[in-house]
Short mmCIF file of C-alpha atoms in Angstrom, two decimals:
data_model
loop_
_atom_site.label_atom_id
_atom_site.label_comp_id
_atom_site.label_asym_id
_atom_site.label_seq_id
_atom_site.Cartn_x
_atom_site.Cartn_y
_atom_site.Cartn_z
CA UNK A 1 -30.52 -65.81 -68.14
CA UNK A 2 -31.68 -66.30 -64.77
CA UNK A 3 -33.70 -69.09 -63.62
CA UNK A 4 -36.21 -68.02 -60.85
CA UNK A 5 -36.14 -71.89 -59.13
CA UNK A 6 -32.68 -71.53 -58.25
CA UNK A 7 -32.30 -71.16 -54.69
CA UNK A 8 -29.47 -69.81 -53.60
CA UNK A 9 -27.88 -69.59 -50.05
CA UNK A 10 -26.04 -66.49 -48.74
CA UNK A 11 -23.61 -67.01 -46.58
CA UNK A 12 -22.05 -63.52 -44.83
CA UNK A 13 -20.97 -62.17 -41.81
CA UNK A 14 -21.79 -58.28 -41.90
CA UNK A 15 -26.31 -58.42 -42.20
CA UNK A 16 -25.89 -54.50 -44.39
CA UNK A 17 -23.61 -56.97 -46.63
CA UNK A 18 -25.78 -60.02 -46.62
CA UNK A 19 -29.27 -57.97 -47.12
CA UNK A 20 -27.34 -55.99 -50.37
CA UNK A 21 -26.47 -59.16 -51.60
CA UNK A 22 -29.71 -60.75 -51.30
CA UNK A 23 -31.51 -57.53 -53.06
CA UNK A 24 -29.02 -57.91 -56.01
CA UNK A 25 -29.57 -61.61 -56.26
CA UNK A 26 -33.35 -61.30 -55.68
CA UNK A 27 -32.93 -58.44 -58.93
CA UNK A 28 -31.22 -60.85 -60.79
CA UNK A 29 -34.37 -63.14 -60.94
CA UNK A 30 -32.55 -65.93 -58.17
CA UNK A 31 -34.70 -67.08 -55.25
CA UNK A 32 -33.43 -66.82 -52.09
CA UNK A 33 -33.04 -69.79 -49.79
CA UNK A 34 -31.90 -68.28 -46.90
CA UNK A 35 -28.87 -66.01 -45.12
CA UNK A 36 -26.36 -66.97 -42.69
CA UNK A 37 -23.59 -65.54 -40.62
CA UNK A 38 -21.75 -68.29 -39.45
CA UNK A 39 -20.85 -71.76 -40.14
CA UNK A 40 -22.85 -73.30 -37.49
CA UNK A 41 -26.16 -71.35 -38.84
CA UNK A 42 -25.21 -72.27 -42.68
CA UNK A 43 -24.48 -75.83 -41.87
CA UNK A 44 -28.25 -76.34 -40.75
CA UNK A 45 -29.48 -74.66 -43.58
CA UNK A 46 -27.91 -76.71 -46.15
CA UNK A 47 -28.92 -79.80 -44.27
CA UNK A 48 -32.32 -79.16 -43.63
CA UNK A 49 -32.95 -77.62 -47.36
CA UNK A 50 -30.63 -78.19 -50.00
CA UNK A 51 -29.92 -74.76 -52.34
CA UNK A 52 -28.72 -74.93 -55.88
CA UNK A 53 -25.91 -72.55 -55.02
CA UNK A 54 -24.06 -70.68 -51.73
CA UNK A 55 -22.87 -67.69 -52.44
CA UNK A 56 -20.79 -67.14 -49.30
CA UNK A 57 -17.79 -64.89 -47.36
CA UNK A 58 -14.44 -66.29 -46.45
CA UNK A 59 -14.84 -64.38 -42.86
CA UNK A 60 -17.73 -65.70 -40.61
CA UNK A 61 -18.87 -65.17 -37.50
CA UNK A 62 -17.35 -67.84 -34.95
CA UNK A 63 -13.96 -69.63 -35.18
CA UNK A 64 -14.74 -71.43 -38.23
CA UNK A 65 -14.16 -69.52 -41.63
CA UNK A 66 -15.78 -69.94 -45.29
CA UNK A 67 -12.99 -71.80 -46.45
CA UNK A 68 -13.94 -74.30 -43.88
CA UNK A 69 -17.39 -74.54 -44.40
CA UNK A 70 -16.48 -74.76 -48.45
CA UNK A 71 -14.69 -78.14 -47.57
CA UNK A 72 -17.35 -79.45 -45.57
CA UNK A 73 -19.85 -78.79 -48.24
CA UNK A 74 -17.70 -80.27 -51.05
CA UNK A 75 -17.19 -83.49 -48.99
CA UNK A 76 -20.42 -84.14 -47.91
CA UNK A 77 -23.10 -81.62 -49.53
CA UNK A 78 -22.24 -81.61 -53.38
CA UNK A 79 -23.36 -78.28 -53.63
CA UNK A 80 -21.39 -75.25 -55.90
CA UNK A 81 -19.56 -72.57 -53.45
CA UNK A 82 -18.93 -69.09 -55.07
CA UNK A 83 -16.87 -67.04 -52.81
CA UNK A 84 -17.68 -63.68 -52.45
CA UNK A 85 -14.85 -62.07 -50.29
CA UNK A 86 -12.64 -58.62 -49.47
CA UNK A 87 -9.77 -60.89 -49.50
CA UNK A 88 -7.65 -61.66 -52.39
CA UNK A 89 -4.52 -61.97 -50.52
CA UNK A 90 -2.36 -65.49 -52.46
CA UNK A 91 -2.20 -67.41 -48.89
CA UNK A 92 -6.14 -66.97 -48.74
CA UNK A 93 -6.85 -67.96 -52.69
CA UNK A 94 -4.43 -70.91 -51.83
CA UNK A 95 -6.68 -72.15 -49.22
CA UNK A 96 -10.13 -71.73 -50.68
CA UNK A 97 -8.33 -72.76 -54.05
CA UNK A 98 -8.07 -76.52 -52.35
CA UNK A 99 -12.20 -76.51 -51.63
CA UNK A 100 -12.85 -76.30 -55.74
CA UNK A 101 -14.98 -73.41 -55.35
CA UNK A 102 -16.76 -72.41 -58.77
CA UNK A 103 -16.27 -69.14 -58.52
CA UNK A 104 -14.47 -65.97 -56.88
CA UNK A 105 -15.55 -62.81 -56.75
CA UNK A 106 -14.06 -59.45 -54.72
CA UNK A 107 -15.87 -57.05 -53.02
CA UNK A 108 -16.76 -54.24 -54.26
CA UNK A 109 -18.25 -55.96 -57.11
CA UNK A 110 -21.04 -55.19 -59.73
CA UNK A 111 -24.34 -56.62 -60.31
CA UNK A 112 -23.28 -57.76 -63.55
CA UNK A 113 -19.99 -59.34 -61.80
CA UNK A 114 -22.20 -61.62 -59.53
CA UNK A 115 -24.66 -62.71 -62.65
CA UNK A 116 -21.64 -63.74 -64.33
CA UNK A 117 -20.18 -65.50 -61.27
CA UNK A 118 -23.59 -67.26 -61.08
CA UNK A 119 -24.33 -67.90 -64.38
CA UNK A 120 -21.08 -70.16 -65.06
CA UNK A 121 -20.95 -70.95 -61.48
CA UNK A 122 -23.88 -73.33 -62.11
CA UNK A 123 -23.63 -74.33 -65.62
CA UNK A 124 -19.66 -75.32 -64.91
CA UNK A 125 -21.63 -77.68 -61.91
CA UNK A 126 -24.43 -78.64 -64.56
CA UNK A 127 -21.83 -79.78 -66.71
CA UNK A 128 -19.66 -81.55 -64.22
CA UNK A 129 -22.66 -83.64 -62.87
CA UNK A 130 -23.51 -84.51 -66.59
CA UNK A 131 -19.78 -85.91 -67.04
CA UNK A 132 -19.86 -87.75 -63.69
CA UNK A 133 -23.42 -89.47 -64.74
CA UNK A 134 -22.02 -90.34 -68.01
CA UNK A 135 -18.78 -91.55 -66.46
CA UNK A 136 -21.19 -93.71 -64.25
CA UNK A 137 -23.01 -95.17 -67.29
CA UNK A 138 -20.01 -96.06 -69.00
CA UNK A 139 -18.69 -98.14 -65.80
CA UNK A 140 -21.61 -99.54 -65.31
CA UNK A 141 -22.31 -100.97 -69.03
CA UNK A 142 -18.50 -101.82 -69.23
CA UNK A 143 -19.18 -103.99 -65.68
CA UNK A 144 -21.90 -105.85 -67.01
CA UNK A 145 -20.99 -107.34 -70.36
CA UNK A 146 -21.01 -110.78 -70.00
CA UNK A 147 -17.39 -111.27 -72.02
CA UNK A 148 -13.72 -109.38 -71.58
CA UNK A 149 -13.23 -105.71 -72.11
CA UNK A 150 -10.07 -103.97 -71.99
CA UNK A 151 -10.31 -100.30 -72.82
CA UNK A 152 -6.78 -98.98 -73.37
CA UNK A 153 -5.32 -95.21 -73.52
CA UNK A 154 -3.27 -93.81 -76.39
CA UNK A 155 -0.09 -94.65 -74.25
CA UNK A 156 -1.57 -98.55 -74.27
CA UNK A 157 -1.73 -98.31 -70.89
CA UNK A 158 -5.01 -100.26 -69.69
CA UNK A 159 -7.23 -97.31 -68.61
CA UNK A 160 -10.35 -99.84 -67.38
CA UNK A 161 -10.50 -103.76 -67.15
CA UNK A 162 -13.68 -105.12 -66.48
CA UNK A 163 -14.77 -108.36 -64.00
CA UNK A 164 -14.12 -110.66 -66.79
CA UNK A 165 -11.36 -109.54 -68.53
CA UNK A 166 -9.87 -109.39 -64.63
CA UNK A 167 -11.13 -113.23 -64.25
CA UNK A 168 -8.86 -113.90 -67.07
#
């Protein structure tokens, strides 16, 4: 089910392609953040207003391609990249492979392809964040007890060691 306060970025180099895109997303109950053709253009987008999602081509207009932009976003932006691409050649799904996009989806595809590409686009995010704050809880709790903790894998190799357990 669809959740009308995600915003979602389109990111596309052909407008006929971008404005079909944005009336299947728009039909799908998504709100639309914005469309852009190039990296330059996308890269202020995402910086001025943050979307939920990008939905975005691996060709752009300019010298810099999706895959590129799809790094830059995962290194600084935190946001989830679903291609949406013509090309499914393996040197290309190497490449944009390497940016941990959450989804890949080739043109021509159905309505029902791109709601399932969303859908599990952003709960596989949703679900990643939850394990990074809870990862981020357990450091921090571990840190700050006062006496030595060792936590140790089933190999009894020491997996985390906190302050004092390190003092000692």
């Amino acid at each position: 089910m669809s959740d009308k306060t995600t915003s979602i970025l389109i990111v596309e180099d052909e407008s006929i392609v971008a404005k079909d895109i944005e009336l299947t997303v728009k039909r799908l109950g998504y709100s639309v953040f914005g469309l852009a053709d190039s990296y330059g253009q996308a890269l202020r987008l995402i910086t001025s207003l943050r979307p939920d999602l990008i939905l975005m081509d691996i060709m752009l207009n300019g010298k810099e391609s999706g895959i590129d932009l799809s790094q830059k976003i995962k290194e600084k932006y935190n946001i989830p990249v679903i291609f949406l691409t013509a090309y499914s050649d393996s040197s290309t799904l190497a490449k944009a492979k390497l940016t941990g996009p959450y989804g890949y989806v080739l043109k021509p595809f159905t309505e029902e392809d791109l709601q399932v590409a969303i859908e599990v686009g952003l709960n596989s995010f949703g679900l990643e964040e939850q394990i990074k704050d809870s990862e981020e809880r357990y450091q921090t709790t571990l840190s700050s007890i006062g006496e030595a903790v060792i936590a140790t894998g089933r190999d009894a190799k020491i997996d985390f060691m906190n302050p004092q357990a390190e003092k000692l």
